[in-house]
Coordinates of C-alpha atoms (C1' of nucleotides) in Angstrom, one line a residue:
Chain B
M280 CA 4.5 22.7 13.5
R281 CA 2.5 20.9 16.1
A282 CA -0.7 21.9 14.4
V283 CA 0.6 20.7 11.1
L284 CA 1.6 17.3 12.5
D285 CA -1.7 17.0 14.4
S286 CA -3.7 17.6 11.4
A287 CA -1.6 15.3 9.2
R288 CA -1.9 12.6 11.8
R289 CA -5.7 13.0 11.9
H290 CA -6.0 12.9 8.1
L291 CA -3.9 9.8 7.9
A292 CA -5.9 8.1 10.6
T293 CA -9.2 8.8 9.0
S294 CA -8.6 8.7 5.3
G295 CA -5.3 7.0 4.7
A296 CA -2.0 8.1 3.2
D297 CA -3.4 8.5 -0.3
S298 CA -5.8 11.2 0.7
L299 CA -3.4 13.1 2.9
S300 CA -2.8 16.3 1.0
V301 CA -0.8 19.2 2.0
R302 CA -3.6 21.5 0.9
A303 CA -6.1 19.7 3.2
V304 CA -3.7 20.0 6.1
A305 CA -3.2 23.7 5.3
R306 CA -6.9 24.3 5.2
D307 CA -7.1 22.5 8.5
V308 CA -4.4 24.6 10.1
G309 CA -5.9 27.7 8.7
I310 CA -3.1 28.8 6.4
V311 CA -2.5 28.6 2.7
S312 CA -1.0 25.6 1.1
S313 CA 2.4 27.1 0.3
A314 CA 2.9 28.1 3.9
I315 CA 3.1 24.4 4.8
Y316 CA 6.4 24.3 3.0
R317 CA 7.9 26.5 5.7
Y318 CA 7.6 23.6 8.1
V319 CA 8.0 20.6 5.9
P320 CA 10.1 20.3 2.8
S321 CA 7.7 18.0 1.0
R322 CA 4.7 15.7 1.3
D323 CA 7.1 12.8 1.4
A324 CA 8.9 14.3 4.4
L325 CA 5.6 14.8 6.1
L326 CA 4.8 11.1 5.5
T327 CA 8.2 10.2 6.9
L328 CA 7.4 11.9 10.1
L329 CA 4.1 10.0 10.3
V330 CA 6.0 6.8 9.6
I331 CA 8.3 7.4 12.5
E332 CA 5.4 8.3 14.8
A333 CA 3.6 5.1 13.7
Y334 CA 6.6 2.9 14.4
D335 CA 7.0 4.5 17.7
D336 CA 3.4 4.2 18.7
L337 CA 3.2 0.6 17.7
G338 CA 6.5 -0.2 19.3
G339 CA 5.4 1.5 22.5
A340 CA 2.2 -0.5 22.6
A341 CA 4.0 -3.8 22.1
E342 CA 6.6 -3.0 24.7
R343 CA 4.0 -2.0 27.3
A344 CA 2.1 -5.2 26.7
E345 CA 5.2 -7.3 26.9
R346 CA 6.3 -5.6 30.2
A347 CA 3.1 -6.7 31.8
V348 CA 4.0 -10.3 31.6
T349 CA 6.2 -12.3 34.1
R350 CA 9.8 -12.2 32.9
D351 CA 10.3 -16.0 32.9
D352 CA 7.1 -16.6 30.8
G353 CA 8.7 -16.4 27.4
A354 CA 5.7 -17.7 25.5
G355 CA 3.4 -15.3 27.4
R356 CA 5.7 -12.4 26.5
F357 CA 5.7 -13.4 22.9
L358 CA 1.9 -13.8 22.7
A359 CA 1.5 -10.4 24.4
V360 CA 3.6 -8.8 21.7
C361 CA 1.6 -10.5 19.0
G362 CA -1.7 -9.5 20.5
A363 CA -0.6 -5.9 20.9
V364 CA 0.5 -5.7 17.3
R365 CA -2.8 -7.1 16.1
T366 CA -4.8 -4.8 18.3
W367 CA -2.8 -1.7 17.3
A368 CA -3.2 -2.7 13.6
L369 CA -6.9 -3.1 13.8
E370 CA -7.2 0.2 15.6
H371 CA -4.9 2.1 13.3
P372 CA -5.3 0.4 9.9
H373 CA -4.0 3.3 7.9
E374 CA -0.9 3.8 10.0
Y375 CA -0.3 0.1 9.9
A376 CA -0.7 0.1 6.1
L377 CA 1.7 3.1 5.9
I378 CA 4.5 1.1 7.5
F379 CA 3.8 -2.5 6.5
G380 CA 1.7 -2.2 3.4
T381 CA 2.6 -1.3 -0.2
P382 CA 5.8 0.7 -0.3
V383 CA 5.4 4.1 -2.0
P384 CA 7.1 3.9 -5.3
G385 CA 10.3 5.8 -5.5
Y386 CA 10.3 6.3 -1.8
A387 CA 13.1 4.7 0.2
A388 CA 12.7 4.7 3.9
P389 CA 15.2 7.2 5.2
Q390 CA 17.8 6.5 7.9
E391 CA 15.9 7.9 10.7
T392 CA 13.1 5.4 10.4
I393 CA 15.2 2.3 11.0
G394 CA 15.6 3.0 14.7
P395 CA 11.9 3.1 15.5
A396 CA 11.3 0.3 13.0
S397 CA 13.4 -2.1 14.8
R398 CA 11.8 -1.7 18.2
I399 CA 9.6 -4.7 17.8
P400 CA 12.1 -7.0 16.2
S401 CA 14.5 -6.1 19.0
L402 CA 11.8 -6.9 21.5
L403 CA 11.1 -10.3 20.0
L404 CA 14.8 -11.2 19.9
G405 CA 15.1 -10.1 23.5
I406 CA 12.4 -12.6 24.4
L407 CA 14.1 -15.3 22.5
R408 CA 17.4 -14.4 24.1
G409 CA 15.9 -14.9 27.5
S410 CA 14.2 -18.1 26.7
P411 CA 15.8 -21.2 28.1
R412 CA 14.4 -23.1 25.2
S413 CA 16.6 -21.2 22.7
Q414 CA 18.7 -24.3 21.9
S415 CA 16.1 -26.2 19.9
E416 CA 16.7 -29.6 18.6
R417 CA 14.3 -28.8 15.8
R418 CA 16.9 -26.9 13.9
L419 CA 15.9 -24.9 10.9
D420 CA 19.3 -24.2 9.5
R421 CA 20.4 -26.7 6.9
G422 CA 23.8 -26.4 5.5
G423 CA 24.5 -22.9 6.8
T424 CA 21.9 -21.2 4.7
A425 CA 20.3 -19.4 7.6
A426 CA 23.6 -18.3 8.9
K427 CA 24.4 -16.6 5.6
A428 CA 20.9 -15.2 5.4
V429 CA 20.8 -13.5 8.7
E430 CA 24.3 -12.4 8.6
P431 CA 23.3 -8.7 8.6
L432 CA 21.8 -9.1 12.0
R433 CA 24.9 -10.8 13.6
D434 CA 26.5 -7.8 15.1
G435 CA 23.4 -5.6 15.5
L436 CA 20.0 -6.6 16.8
G437 CA 20.8 -10.3 16.8
S438 CA 24.1 -10.3 18.8
G439 CA 24.2 -13.0 21.3
L440 CA 21.9 -15.3 19.4
A441 CA 22.8 -18.3 17.2
P442 CA 21.9 -18.0 13.5
D443 CA 19.4 -20.7 13.9
E444 CA 17.7 -18.8 16.6
L445 CA 17.7 -15.6 14.5
A446 CA 16.2 -17.5 11.6
R447 CA 13.4 -18.8 13.8
G448 CA 12.8 -15.4 15.3
L449 CA 12.6 -13.9 11.8
N450 CA 10.1 -16.7 11.0
A451 CA 8.0 -15.6 13.9
W452 CA 8.1 -12.0 12.9
T453 CA 7.0 -12.8 9.3
G454 CA 4.3 -15.1 10.6
L455 CA 3.0 -12.5 12.9
L456 CA 3.0 -9.8 10.2
G457 CA 1.4 -12.1 7.7
A458 CA -1.5 -12.9 10.0
V459 CA -2.0 -9.3 11.0
S460 CA -1.7 -8.0 7.5
M461 CA -4.2 -10.5 6.1
E462 CA -6.8 -9.5 8.7
T463 CA -6.1 -5.8 8.6
F464 CA -6.1 -5.7 4.8
G465 CA -9.4 -7.5 4.6
H466 CA -8.3 -10.8 3.2
F467 CA -10.3 -12.6 5.8
T468 CA -13.7 -11.5 4.5
G469 CA -15.5 -14.6 3.3
V470 CA -12.8 -16.8 4.9
V471 CA -12.8 -16.2 8.6
A472 CA -15.9 -15.4 10.6
Q473 CA -16.3 -11.7 11.3
S474 CA -17.0 -11.9 15.0
P475 CA -14.2 -10.0 16.8
R476 CA -14.2 -12.5 19.6
V477 CA -13.8 -15.4 17.2
R478 CA -11.1 -13.6 15.3
K479 CA -9.2 -12.7 18.4
A480 CA -9.3 -16.3 19.6
F481 CA -8.3 -17.6 16.2
F482 CA -5.4 -15.3 16.0
A483 CA -4.2 -16.4 19.4
E484 CA -4.4 -20.0 18.2
Q485 CA -2.4 -19.1 15.1
M486 CA 0.3 -17.5 17.2
I487 CA 0.5 -20.4 19.5
A488 CA 0.8 -22.7 16.6
L489 CA 3.5 -20.5 15.2
A490 CA 5.5 -20.4 18.3
G491 CA 5.0 -24.2 18.8
G492 CA 5.9 -25.0 15.2
L493 CA 9.1 -23.0 15.5
D494 CA 9.8 -24.6 18.9
L495 CA 10.4 -21.1 20.3
F496 CA 9.5 -22.0 23.9
D497 CA 8.6 -24.7 26.2
L498 CA 4.9 -24.9 26.0
Chain G
M252 CA -9.9 -2.0 -25.6
R253 CA -6.9 -4.3 -26.1
A254 CA -4.6 -1.3 -26.5
V255 CA -6.0 0.3 -23.4
L256 CA -5.6 -2.8 -21.3
D257 CA -2.1 -3.4 -22.6
S258 CA -1.0 0.1 -21.9
A259 CA -2.5 0.0 -18.4
R260 CA -0.8 -3.2 -17.6
R261 CA 2.5 -1.8 -18.8
H262 CA 2.1 1.3 -16.7
L263 CA 1.1 -0.8 -13.6
A264 CA 4.1 -3.1 -14.1
T265 CA 6.6 -0.3 -14.4
S266 CA 5.4 2.5 -12.2
G267 CA 2.9 1.0 -9.8
A268 CA -0.8 1.5 -9.3
D269 CA -0.5 5.0 -7.9
S270 CA 1.0 6.4 -11.1
L271 CA -1.4 4.7 -13.4
S272 CA -3.4 7.5 -14.8
V273 CA -6.1 7.4 -17.4
R274 CA -4.5 10.4 -19.1
A275 CA -1.2 8.6 -19.4
V276 CA -2.9 5.5 -20.8
A277 CA -4.8 7.8 -23.3
R278 CA -1.6 9.4 -24.4
D279 CA -0.1 5.9 -24.9
V280 CA -3.0 4.7 -26.9
G281 CA -3.0 7.9 -29.0
I282 CA -6.4 9.2 -28.0
V283 CA -7.6 12.0 -25.7
S284 CA -8.3 11.2 -22.1
S285 CA -12.0 11.5 -22.2
A286 CA -12.2 8.8 -24.9
I287 CA -10.9 6.3 -22.4
Y288 CA -14.3 6.5 -20.7
R289 CA -15.8 4.9 -23.8
Y290 CA -14.1 1.7 -22.8
V291 CA -13.8 1.8 -19.0
P292 CA -16.2 3.5 -16.7
S293 CA -13.6 4.8 -14.3
R294 CA -10.0 4.4 -13.1
D295 CA -11.2 2.1 -10.4
A296 CA -12.8 -0.2 -12.9
L297 CA -9.6 -0.2 -14.9
L298 CA -7.7 -1.2 -11.7
T299 CA -10.2 -4.0 -11.1
L300 CA -9.5 -5.4 -14.5
L301 CA -5.8 -5.4 -13.7
V302 CA -6.5 -7.0 -10.3
I303 CA -8.3 -9.9 -12.0
E304 CA -5.5 -10.3 -14.5
A305 CA -3.0 -10.3 -11.7
Y306 CA -4.8 -12.9 -9.7
D307 CA -5.2 -15.0 -12.8
D308 CA -1.6 -14.7 -13.8
L309 CA -0.3 -15.5 -10.3
G310 CA -2.8 -18.4 -9.9
G311 CA -1.8 -19.8 -13.3
A312 CA 1.9 -19.7 -12.4
A313 CA 1.2 -21.5 -9.1
E314 CA -0.9 -24.1 -10.7
R315 CA 1.7 -24.8 -13.4
A316 CA 4.4 -25.2 -10.8
E317 CA 2.2 -27.5 -8.7
R318 CA 1.3 -29.7 -11.7
A319 CA 4.9 -30.4 -12.4
V320 CA 5.3 -32.3 -9.1
T321 CA 4.5 -36.0 -8.5
R322 CA 0.9 -36.3 -7.2
D323 CA 1.8 -38.2 -4.0
D324 CA 4.5 -35.7 -2.9
G325 CA 2.3 -33.4 -0.9
A326 CA 5.2 -31.4 0.6
G327 CA 6.8 -31.0 -2.8
R328 CA 3.6 -29.7 -4.2
F329 CA 3.2 -27.3 -1.4
L330 CA 6.8 -26.0 -1.7
A331 CA 6.3 -25.7 -5.5
V332 CA 3.3 -23.4 -4.9
C333 CA 5.3 -21.4 -2.4
G334 CA 8.2 -20.9 -4.7
A335 CA 6.0 -20.0 -7.6
V336 CA 4.2 -17.3 -5.5
R337 CA 7.5 -15.9 -4.3
T338 CA 9.0 -15.8 -7.8
W339 CA 6.0 -14.2 -9.3
A340 CA 5.9 -11.6 -6.6
L341 CA 9.5 -10.6 -7.1
E342 CA 9.0 -10.4 -10.8
H343 CA 5.7 -8.5 -10.6
P344 CA 6.1 -6.4 -7.4
H345 CA 3.5 -3.8 -8.4
E346 CA 0.9 -6.4 -9.4
Y347 CA 1.6 -8.2 -6.2
A348 CA 1.2 -5.0 -4.2
L349 CA -2.0 -4.3 -6.0
I350 CA -3.6 -7.5 -4.8
F351 CA -1.9 -8.2 -1.5
G352 CA -0.8 -4.8 -0.4
T353 CA -2.5 -1.8 1.1
P354 CA -6.2 -1.8 0.1
V355 CA -7.3 1.2 -1.8
P356 CA -9.4 3.3 0.6
G357 CA -13.0 3.3 -0.3
Y358 CA -12.5 0.5 -2.8
A359 CA -14.2 -2.8 -2.0
A360 CA -13.1 -5.7 -4.2
P361 CA -16.0 -6.5 -6.4
Q362 CA -17.7 -9.8 -6.8
E363 CA -15.8 -10.8 -10.0
T364 CA -12.5 -10.8 -8.2
I365 CA -13.2 -13.5 -5.7
G366 CA -13.1 -16.3 -8.2
P367 CA -9.6 -15.5 -9.5
A368 CA -8.5 -14.6 -5.9
S369 CA -9.3 -18.1 -4.6
R370 CA -7.3 -20.1 -7.1
I371 CA -4.3 -20.4 -4.9
P372 CA -6.2 -21.0 -1.6
S373 CA -8.1 -23.7 -3.5
L374 CA -4.9 -25.2 -4.8
L375 CA -3.4 -25.3 -1.3
L376 CA -6.5 -26.9 0.2
G377 CA -6.4 -29.4 -2.7
I378 CA -2.9 -30.4 -1.7
L379 CA -4.0 -30.8 1.9
R380 CA -7.0 -32.8 0.9
G381 CA -4.8 -35.3 -0.9
S382 CA -2.3 -35.5 1.9
P383 CA -2.4 -38.8 3.9
R384 CA -1.1 -36.8 6.8
S385 CA -4.2 -34.6 7.1
Q386 CA -5.2 -36.1 10.4
S387 CA -2.5 -34.6 12.6
E388 CA -2.1 -35.3 16.2
R389 CA -0.7 -31.9 16.7
R390 CA -4.1 -30.4 16.7
L391 CA -4.5 -26.6 16.4
D392 CA -8.1 -26.4 17.3
R393 CA -8.7 -25.8 21.0
G394 CA -12.3 -25.6 22.2
G395 CA -13.8 -25.4 18.8
T396 CA -12.5 -21.9 18.1
A397 CA -11.0 -22.8 14.8
A398 CA -14.2 -24.6 13.8
K399 CA -16.1 -21.4 14.4
A400 CA -13.5 -19.2 12.7
V401 CA -13.3 -21.1 9.4
E402 CA -17.0 -21.7 9.3
P403 CA -17.3 -19.6 6.1
L404 CA -15.2 -22.1 4.2
R405 CA -17.1 -25.1 5.3
D406 CA -19.3 -25.5 2.3
G407 CA -17.1 -23.8 -0.3
L408 CA -13.4 -24.1 -0.8
G409 CA -13.0 -26.2 2.3
S410 CA -15.5 -28.8 1.8
G411 CA -14.2 -32.2 2.7
L412 CA -11.7 -30.9 5.2
A413 CA -11.9 -30.9 8.9
P414 CA -11.9 -27.5 10.7
D415 CA -8.5 -28.2 12.1
E416 CA -7.1 -28.9 8.7
L417 CA -8.7 -25.8 7.3
A418 CA -7.1 -23.8 10.1
R419 CA -3.7 -25.2 9.5
G420 CA -4.1 -24.6 5.8
L421 CA -5.0 -21.0 6.5
N422 CA -1.9 -20.7 8.7
A423 CA 0.2 -21.9 5.8
W424 CA -1.4 -19.4 3.5
T425 CA -0.8 -16.5 5.9
G426 CA 2.7 -17.7 6.6
L427 CA 3.5 -17.8 2.9
L428 CA 2.0 -14.4 2.2
G429 CA 3.8 -13.0 5.2
A430 CA 7.2 -14.1 4.0
V431 CA 6.6 -13.1 0.4
S432 CA 5.2 -9.7 1.4
M433 CA 8.1 -8.9 3.7
E434 CA 10.6 -9.6 1.1
T435 CA 8.7 -8.0 -1.8
F436 CA 7.9 -4.9 0.2
G437 CA 11.5 -4.4 1.1
H438 CA 11.4 -5.3 4.8
F439 CA 14.4 -7.6 4.4
T440 CA 16.9 -4.8 3.7
G441 CA 19.4 -4.7 6.4
V442 CA 18.0 -7.9 7.9
V443 CA 18.5 -10.7 5.3
A444 CA 21.4 -10.8 3.0
Q445 CA 20.6 -9.5 -0.5
S446 CA 22.0 -12.3 -2.5
P447 CA 19.2 -13.8 -4.6
R448 CA 20.5 -17.3 -4.1
V449 CA 20.7 -16.9 -0.4
R450 CA 17.3 -15.4 -0.2
K451 CA 15.8 -18.1 -2.3
A452 CA 17.3 -20.8 -0.1
F453 CA 16.3 -19.0 3.0
F454 CA 12.7 -18.8 1.8
A455 CA 12.7 -22.5 1.1
E456 CA 13.8 -23.2 4.6
Q457 CA 11.2 -20.9 5.9
M458 CA 8.5 -22.7 4.0
I459 CA 9.8 -26.1 5.1
A460 CA 9.7 -24.9 8.7
L461 CA 6.2 -23.6 8.2
A462 CA 4.9 -26.9 6.8
G463 CA 6.8 -28.8 9.4
G464 CA 5.6 -26.7 12.2
L465 CA 2.0 -27.0 11.1
D466 CA 2.6 -30.7 10.6
L467 CA 1.1 -30.5 7.2
F468 CA 2.8 -33.5 5.7
D469 CA 5.0 -36.4 6.4
L470 CA 8.5 -35.0 6.0
Chain O
dT129 C1' 16.4 53.8 18.7
dG130 C1' 17.3 52.5 14.0
dA131 C1' 18.8 49.0 10.5
dC132 C1' 18.7 44.7 9.0
dA133 C1' 17.7 39.9 8.7
dA134 C1' 15.0 36.0 9.7
dG135 C1' 10.6 33.9 9.9
dC136 C1' 5.9 33.3 8.3
dG137 C1' 2.2 33.8 5.5
dA138 C1' -0.5 35.2 1.0
dG139 C1' -1.3 34.8 -3.7
dA140 C1' -0.4 33.6 -8.4
dG141 C1' 0.9 30.2 -11.3
dC142 C1' 2.6 25.6 -13.6
dA143 C1' 1.8 21.0 -14.7
dC144 C1' -0.7 17.3 -13.5
dT145 C1' -4.9 14.3 -12.0
dG146 C1' -10.2 12.0 -12.6
dC147 C1' -14.2 12.9 -14.7
dT148 C1' -18.3 15.2 -17.2
dC149 C1' -20.2 17.7 -20.8
dT150 C1' -21.2 18.9 -25.6
dC151 C1' -20.1 18.6 -30.3
dT152 C1' -18.6 16.1 -34.5
dA153 C1' -17.2 12.6 -37.7
dT154 C1' -17.5 7.9 -38.9
dT155 C1' -19.5 3.5 -39.4
dC156 C1' -23.0 0.1 -39.0
dT157 C1' -27.8 -1.4 -39.7
dG158 C1' -32.6 -1.8 -41.1
Chain J
dC27 C1' -30.7 6.0 -48.0
dA28 C1' -32.0 7.4 -43.2
dG29 C1' -31.3 6.8 -38.6
dA30 C1' -28.8 5.0 -34.9
dA31 C1' -24.8 3.5 -32.7
dT32 C1' -20.0 4.3 -32.0
dA33 C1' -15.6 6.7 -31.2
dG34 C1' -13.2 10.5 -30.6
dA35 C1' -12.1 15.8 -29.7
dG36 C1' -12.1 19.6 -26.9
dA37 C1' -13.4 22.5 -23.1
dG38 C1' -14.0 22.8 -18.5
dC39 C1' -14.4 21.8 -13.3
dA40 C1' -12.3 20.8 -9.0
dG41 C1' -8.6 18.9 -7.1
dT42 C1' -3.3 17.8 -6.4
dG43 C1' 2.2 19.0 -5.3
dC44 C1' 5.2 22.4 -5.6
dT45 C1' 7.7 27.0 -6.8
dC46 C1' 8.0 31.8 -7.1
dT47 C1' 7.6 36.5 -5.6
dC48 C1' 5.8 39.8 -2.5
dG49 C1' 4.8 41.7 2.0
dC50 C1' 4.2 41.8 6.9
dT51 C1' 5.8 40.9 11.5
dT52 C1' 9.2 39.8 14.8
dG53 C1' 13.8 39.4 16.7
dT54 C1' 18.6 40.9 17.0
dC55 C1' 22.5 43.8 17.2
dA56 C1' 25.1 48.1 17.2

DNA sequence: TGACAAGCGAGAGCACTGCTCTCTATTCTG
DNA sequence: CAGAATAGAGAGCAGTGCTCTCGCTTGTCA
């Protein structure tokens, strides 16, 4: 089982999910393709395992980066998470694509992925919860729309936060993923200079503008 | 050729790019699979044609929506574009995924796609160019990073705009795509209420917050 | 110790994929 | 009317996910 997972992870990392074939994994492990099905019920199930691993790996990286920042520096904690997500995505583009890219048609993320998947959202909301700036006068909610929209979060991840804060947190999350996805998926070619240093600095500016625009923290 | 493209478009729209097979298209058209190669050199080339069609379809929808708004209402024009992109994405999820989702490994977007691909960015920058608010005091550029970053746009799409404006426009574009991608790719399940009305209103609020946060217009 | 079951792998096979090759029938053109 | 261009058919190759049956090895229990 270990060998199967290791090989699958390697194939995913180097060639992407499309070219992860159970036959290739079998060849790698040194057994015949049908024997793989002793360990994993299907290719989709194998991908699900990798999805969970990816979420956990990314979540762990983000949590480590966030922990390294002084507790009362909300903006710094937020930017640390952003930077960790971006770095991880650029280092693991295929894993990133697997979890945040095109959903596989006919494949619904099973129950056991939602836990690992919510590590970063939970981290972000935790930062927001600890931020003294969480009562912003630049309210986003107009006429209770946001309250209705983020209702599913009320008793779960978002407990203890006002609807307006939740909405702004969600905006931060989508803004972060948007920036990282564009760069990771190659939509910056011909638009943003390729130099890694410039791109990193530009991303930092983007995230500062994002946090500032949403009035997430005292900056 | 028409029949081939029609069938391919239909397959893409209903089952996604993964399950678009030249054999299925051939069956659809009523010829044998090898005959397809009289019209299209490879499956990738067929996908490229669909990519161009998708960019053009989306770009056309956005342009139409933008044209319907009074010229001097910059924010209204921006929000019209945002809404059109979101609507098109939800109506054509597979086409949207094809152009903004996971890049196909080993497939580099050929030259002939960059024209159609830049219709919306060009539209957005046009709105910014016409906005009297384009000299914002909430500058994003710190130490010339943004100027270096958006250098590739200087003489092309972004001519006539200051680096700081270009950077803010790019932020708007990534924010828009981030929000649309999250919703289209199903990352809102369990997070944002499913009601289409609520989601639409919430998206509008997100885009208003985005434009406001970036200080794109006088609101 | 012997019987039995569970676990694990091999191998064949099915239906599918992209793509290439050769061969043939039609149609267009000089 | 001859020759060329065009469009399709069909076989075939190497690959895919997955199922089925068969056999070997190992563990368990009386």
